[in-house]
Amino acid sequence: MESSKALQIMLSSAILVLLLVSVFPDTEGCRAADGSNGHVQFHKVSHYEFSGPKWPPSKYNLTYAFLGNYPSDKINPVALDFDQWAANSGFTFSQVPNNTQSDLTISFQRLDHGDNSPFDGPGGVLAHAYDPEDGRFHFDADDSFVVGAVADSFDVETVAVHEIGHLLGLDHSLVQEAVMYEFITSGATNRDLHPDDIAGIKALYGF
């Protein structure tokens, strides 16, 4: 019981801490930068930190759409990620056609794509997603995204489950096993929400 109380106090205190360790300027969205050891580091770091804005209760039933020439083989992995967040929060997510207005949009973009956060070609920035209630989630089309663990490529489901956390208002976790951890590794997968991810979304929204 005492250890549980201590953990709760530690987590509550950690919410107040935001460590900026990237050389990139701060943005509303998520950035990633190449590391020297095959890892990629996401931009912001904290222990289930909140990015600020959150969705109002009237928007707990969110719609999402895949825009443009989004690869058909990469739709289901992202849909599975939405299902996982829904199963562990008070949100529901429904896919709508790409010609329908939606709360969230997912697309592949290249270089300067009109959001003042240009991608940088192969390597470097993998993806970014914006805080509520913006709803945009962009993959860098010049990076290699696959389904599964493939050397020198990134698992689309692993990247998406992380970025959806940002769409919902979460920043990064210091827990290495969490999907909101600051690092992602090529040729590997980390798709399952960790108790820290679940604690973060529940604490943010009071679910």
Short mmCIF file of C-alpha atoms in Angstrom, two decimals:
data_model
loop_
_atom_site.label_atom_id
_atom_site.label_comp_id
_atom_site.label_asym_id
_atom_site.label_seq_id
_atom_site.Cartn_x
_atom_site.Cartn_y
_atom_site.Cartn_z
CA MET A 1 0.00 0.00 0.00
CA GLU A 2 2.80 2.41 0.95
CA SER A 3 4.70 1.64 -2.26
CA SER A 4 1.53 2.27 -4.26
CA LYS A 5 1.03 5.65 -2.60
CA ALA A 6 4.68 6.52 -3.22
CA LEU A 7 4.31 5.63 -6.90
CA GLN A 8 1.20 7.82 -7.19
CA ILE A 9 3.05 10.74 -5.62
CA MET A 10 6.03 10.20 -7.92
CA LEU A 11 3.83 10.12 -11.02
CA SER A 12 1.90 13.21 -9.93
CA SER A 13 5.11 15.12 -9.31
CA ALA A 14 6.59 14.03 -12.61
CA ILE A 15 3.68 15.57 -14.51
CA LEU A 16 5.14 18.97 -13.60
CA VAL A 17 8.51 18.21 -15.19
CA LEU A 18 9.31 18.92 -18.84
CA LEU A 19 12.82 18.22 -20.09
CA LEU A 20 13.79 19.60 -23.48
CA VAL A 21 16.80 17.65 -24.74
CA SER A 22 16.56 18.04 -28.50
CA VAL A 23 18.50 20.50 -30.58
CA PHE A 24 15.37 21.14 -32.65
CA PRO A 25 13.15 24.13 -31.83
CA ASP A 26 9.97 23.37 -29.90
CA THR A 27 6.78 22.88 -31.90
CA GLU A 28 3.23 21.84 -31.16
CA GLY A 29 3.77 18.56 -32.93
CA CYS A 30 6.15 15.66 -32.57
CA ARG A 31 9.50 15.57 -34.30
CA ALA A 32 12.10 12.85 -34.50
CA ALA A 33 15.84 13.14 -35.15
CA ASP A 34 18.36 10.51 -36.20
CA GLY A 35 20.58 9.14 -33.48
CA SER A 36 24.04 7.73 -34.03
CA ASN A 37 23.12 4.20 -32.94
CA GLY A 38 20.20 3.29 -35.17
CA HIS A 39 17.69 4.88 -32.80
CA VAL A 40 15.47 7.82 -33.54
CA GLN A 41 14.70 10.30 -30.80
CA PHE A 42 11.33 12.00 -30.56
CA HIS A 43 11.44 15.68 -29.74
CA LYS A 44 10.00 16.17 -26.26
CA VAL A 45 10.71 14.23 -23.09
CA SER A 46 8.70 13.83 -19.89
CA HIS A 47 7.19 11.17 -17.65
CA TYR A 48 3.71 10.83 -19.01
CA GLU A 49 3.67 14.57 -19.58
CA PHE A 50 0.69 16.46 -20.96
CA SER A 51 1.23 18.74 -23.95
CA GLY A 52 -1.39 21.28 -22.82
CA PRO A 53 -4.58 21.27 -24.88
CA LYS A 54 -7.03 18.40 -24.68
CA TRP A 55 -10.25 17.37 -26.37
CA PRO A 56 -13.49 18.58 -24.75
CA PRO A 57 -16.04 15.96 -23.62
CA SER A 58 -18.14 16.78 -26.68
CA LYS A 59 -15.28 15.40 -28.79
CA TYR A 60 -14.68 12.04 -27.14
CA ASN A 61 -16.13 10.36 -30.25
CA LEU A 62 -13.50 11.27 -32.83
CA THR A 63 -13.53 10.64 -36.56
CA TYR A 64 -10.42 10.10 -38.66
CA ALA A 65 -9.62 9.98 -42.36
CA PHE A 66 -6.64 8.93 -44.49
CA LEU A 67 -5.90 11.65 -47.02
CA GLY A 68 -4.42 11.73 -50.51
CA ASN A 69 -2.62 8.70 -51.84
CA TYR A 70 -2.31 7.05 -48.44
CA PRO A 71 -0.96 3.48 -48.95
CA SER A 72 -3.76 0.96 -48.56
CA ASP A 73 -1.51 -1.59 -46.82
CA LYS A 74 -0.82 0.91 -44.03
CA ILE A 75 -4.44 1.72 -43.17
CA ASN A 76 -5.22 -1.32 -41.01
CA PRO A 77 -2.15 -0.97 -38.75
CA VAL A 78 -3.18 2.58 -37.86
CA ALA A 79 -6.80 1.51 -37.36
CA LEU A 80 -5.57 -1.13 -34.89
CA ASP A 81 -3.76 1.61 -32.98
CA PHE A 82 -6.94 3.68 -32.74
CA ASP A 83 -8.75 0.57 -31.47
CA GLN A 84 -6.11 0.08 -28.80
CA TRP A 85 -6.33 3.66 -27.53
CA ALA A 86 -10.13 3.37 -27.52
CA ALA A 87 -10.00 0.17 -25.47
CA ASN A 88 -7.92 1.92 -22.81
CA SER A 89 -9.63 5.31 -22.63
CA GLY A 90 -13.01 6.96 -22.90
CA PHE A 91 -12.50 7.77 -26.58
CA THR A 92 -14.08 6.11 -29.59
CA PHE A 93 -12.68 6.46 -33.11
CA SER A 94 -14.51 6.02 -36.40
CA GLN A 95 -12.95 6.04 -39.85
CA VAL A 96 -14.72 8.20 -42.44
CA PRO A 97 -14.08 8.64 -46.19
CA ASN A 98 -11.30 11.01 -47.14
CA ASN A 99 -13.75 13.44 -48.75
CA THR A 100 -15.61 13.82 -45.44
CA GLN A 101 -14.72 16.35 -42.76
CA SER A 102 -13.03 14.60 -39.86
CA ASP A 103 -11.52 15.44 -36.49
CA LEU A 104 -8.23 13.71 -37.29
CA THR A 105 -6.39 13.37 -40.59
CA ILE A 106 -3.52 11.01 -41.42
CA SER A 107 -1.36 11.47 -44.50
CA PHE A 108 2.07 11.05 -46.02
CA GLN A 109 3.75 14.36 -46.78
CA ARG A 110 7.08 15.40 -48.26
CA LEU A 111 9.47 18.28 -47.46
CA ASP A 112 7.62 21.62 -47.20
CA HIS A 113 3.97 20.60 -47.01
CA GLY A 114 2.32 23.77 -45.77
CA ASP A 115 2.23 23.39 -41.99
CA ASN A 116 5.40 25.38 -41.15
CA SER A 117 7.09 22.12 -40.07
CA PRO A 118 8.77 20.88 -43.25
CA PHE A 119 10.12 17.37 -43.45
CA ASP A 120 13.79 16.84 -44.26
CA GLY A 121 13.95 13.95 -46.72
CA PRO A 122 15.26 10.48 -45.84
CA GLY A 123 16.38 10.20 -42.23
CA GLY A 124 15.81 12.79 -39.52
CA VAL A 125 12.18 13.66 -38.93
CA LEU A 126 9.93 10.59 -39.27
CA ALA A 127 6.51 11.98 -38.42
CA HIS A 128 4.70 14.65 -36.46
CA ALA A 129 1.27 14.99 -34.94
CA TYR A 130 -0.39 18.07 -33.52
CA ASP A 131 -2.08 18.70 -30.20
CA PRO A 132 -5.85 18.79 -29.74
CA GLU A 133 -7.86 20.13 -31.45
CA ASP A 134 -5.71 20.44 -34.57
CA GLY A 135 -5.83 16.74 -35.45
CA ARG A 136 -3.17 16.51 -38.18
CA PHE A 137 -0.81 13.53 -38.27
CA HIS A 138 1.86 13.40 -40.99
CA PHE A 139 4.35 10.69 -41.93
CA ASP A 140 7.45 11.74 -43.86
CA ALA A 141 6.98 10.13 -47.28
CA ASP A 142 10.74 10.06 -47.84
CA ASP A 143 11.33 7.66 -44.95
CA SER A 144 10.85 3.90 -45.13
CA PHE A 145 7.72 2.68 -43.34
CA VAL A 146 6.75 -0.98 -43.34
CA VAL A 147 4.40 -3.29 -41.46
CA GLY A 148 6.50 -5.31 -39.05
CA ALA A 149 10.13 -5.41 -38.01
CA VAL A 150 12.32 -4.86 -41.08
CA ALA A 151 15.94 -3.76 -40.93
CA ASP A 152 16.55 -0.07 -41.68
CA SER A 153 12.80 0.65 -41.81
CA PHE A 154 10.20 1.79 -39.30
CA ASP A 155 7.07 -0.10 -38.31
CA VAL A 156 4.09 2.06 -39.22
CA GLU A 157 2.00 0.68 -36.34
CA THR A 158 4.73 1.50 -33.81
CA VAL A 159 5.07 5.07 -35.08
CA ALA A 160 1.30 5.58 -35.31
CA VAL A 161 0.45 4.40 -31.79
CA HIS A 162 2.96 6.96 -30.49
CA GLU A 163 1.68 9.80 -32.67
CA ILE A 164 -1.96 9.10 -31.77
CA GLY A 165 -0.92 9.66 -28.16
CA HIS A 166 0.16 13.16 -29.19
CA LEU A 167 -3.11 13.72 -31.06
CA LEU A 168 -4.84 13.01 -27.75
CA GLY A 169 -2.63 15.43 -25.80
CA LEU A 170 0.16 13.28 -24.36
CA ASP A 171 3.85 14.14 -24.51
CA HIS A 172 6.68 11.69 -23.97
CA SER A 173 7.27 9.18 -21.20
CA LEU A 174 10.57 8.29 -19.55
CA VAL A 175 9.44 4.67 -19.28
CA GLN A 176 11.38 2.77 -21.94
CA GLU A 177 8.65 0.19 -22.53
CA ALA A 178 5.94 2.83 -23.04
CA VAL A 179 4.77 3.62 -26.56
CA MET A 180 5.17 7.30 -25.62
CA TYR A 181 8.87 6.79 -24.88
CA GLU A 182 11.13 9.30 -26.59
CA PHE A 183 13.06 6.80 -28.73
CA ILE A 184 12.04 4.51 -31.55
CA THR A 185 14.34 1.95 -33.16
CA SER A 186 14.41 0.92 -36.79
CA GLY A 187 13.84 -2.76 -37.42
CA ALA A 188 11.80 -3.19 -34.23
CA THR A 189 8.22 -2.94 -32.99
CA ASN A 190 6.64 -1.49 -29.84
CA ARG A 191 2.89 -1.47 -30.43
CA ASP A 192 1.23 -2.31 -27.11
CA LEU A 193 0.16 0.38 -24.67
CA HIS A 194 2.12 0.19 -21.43
CA PRO A 195 0.45 0.84 -18.04
CA ASP A 196 2.24 4.20 -18.04
CA ASP A 197 0.59 5.20 -21.34
CA ILE A 198 -2.79 4.16 -19.98
CA ALA A 199 -2.22 5.99 -16.70
CA GLY A 200 -1.30 9.11 -18.66
CA ILE A 201 -4.42 9.21 -20.83
CA LYS A 202 -6.65 8.45 -17.84
CA ALA A 203 -5.01 11.11 -15.70
CA LEU A 204 -5.29 13.71 -18.46
CA TYR A 205 -9.00 13.15 -19.04
CA GLY A 206 -10.15 11.66 -15.76
CA PHE A 207 -11.39 8.45 -17.38
#
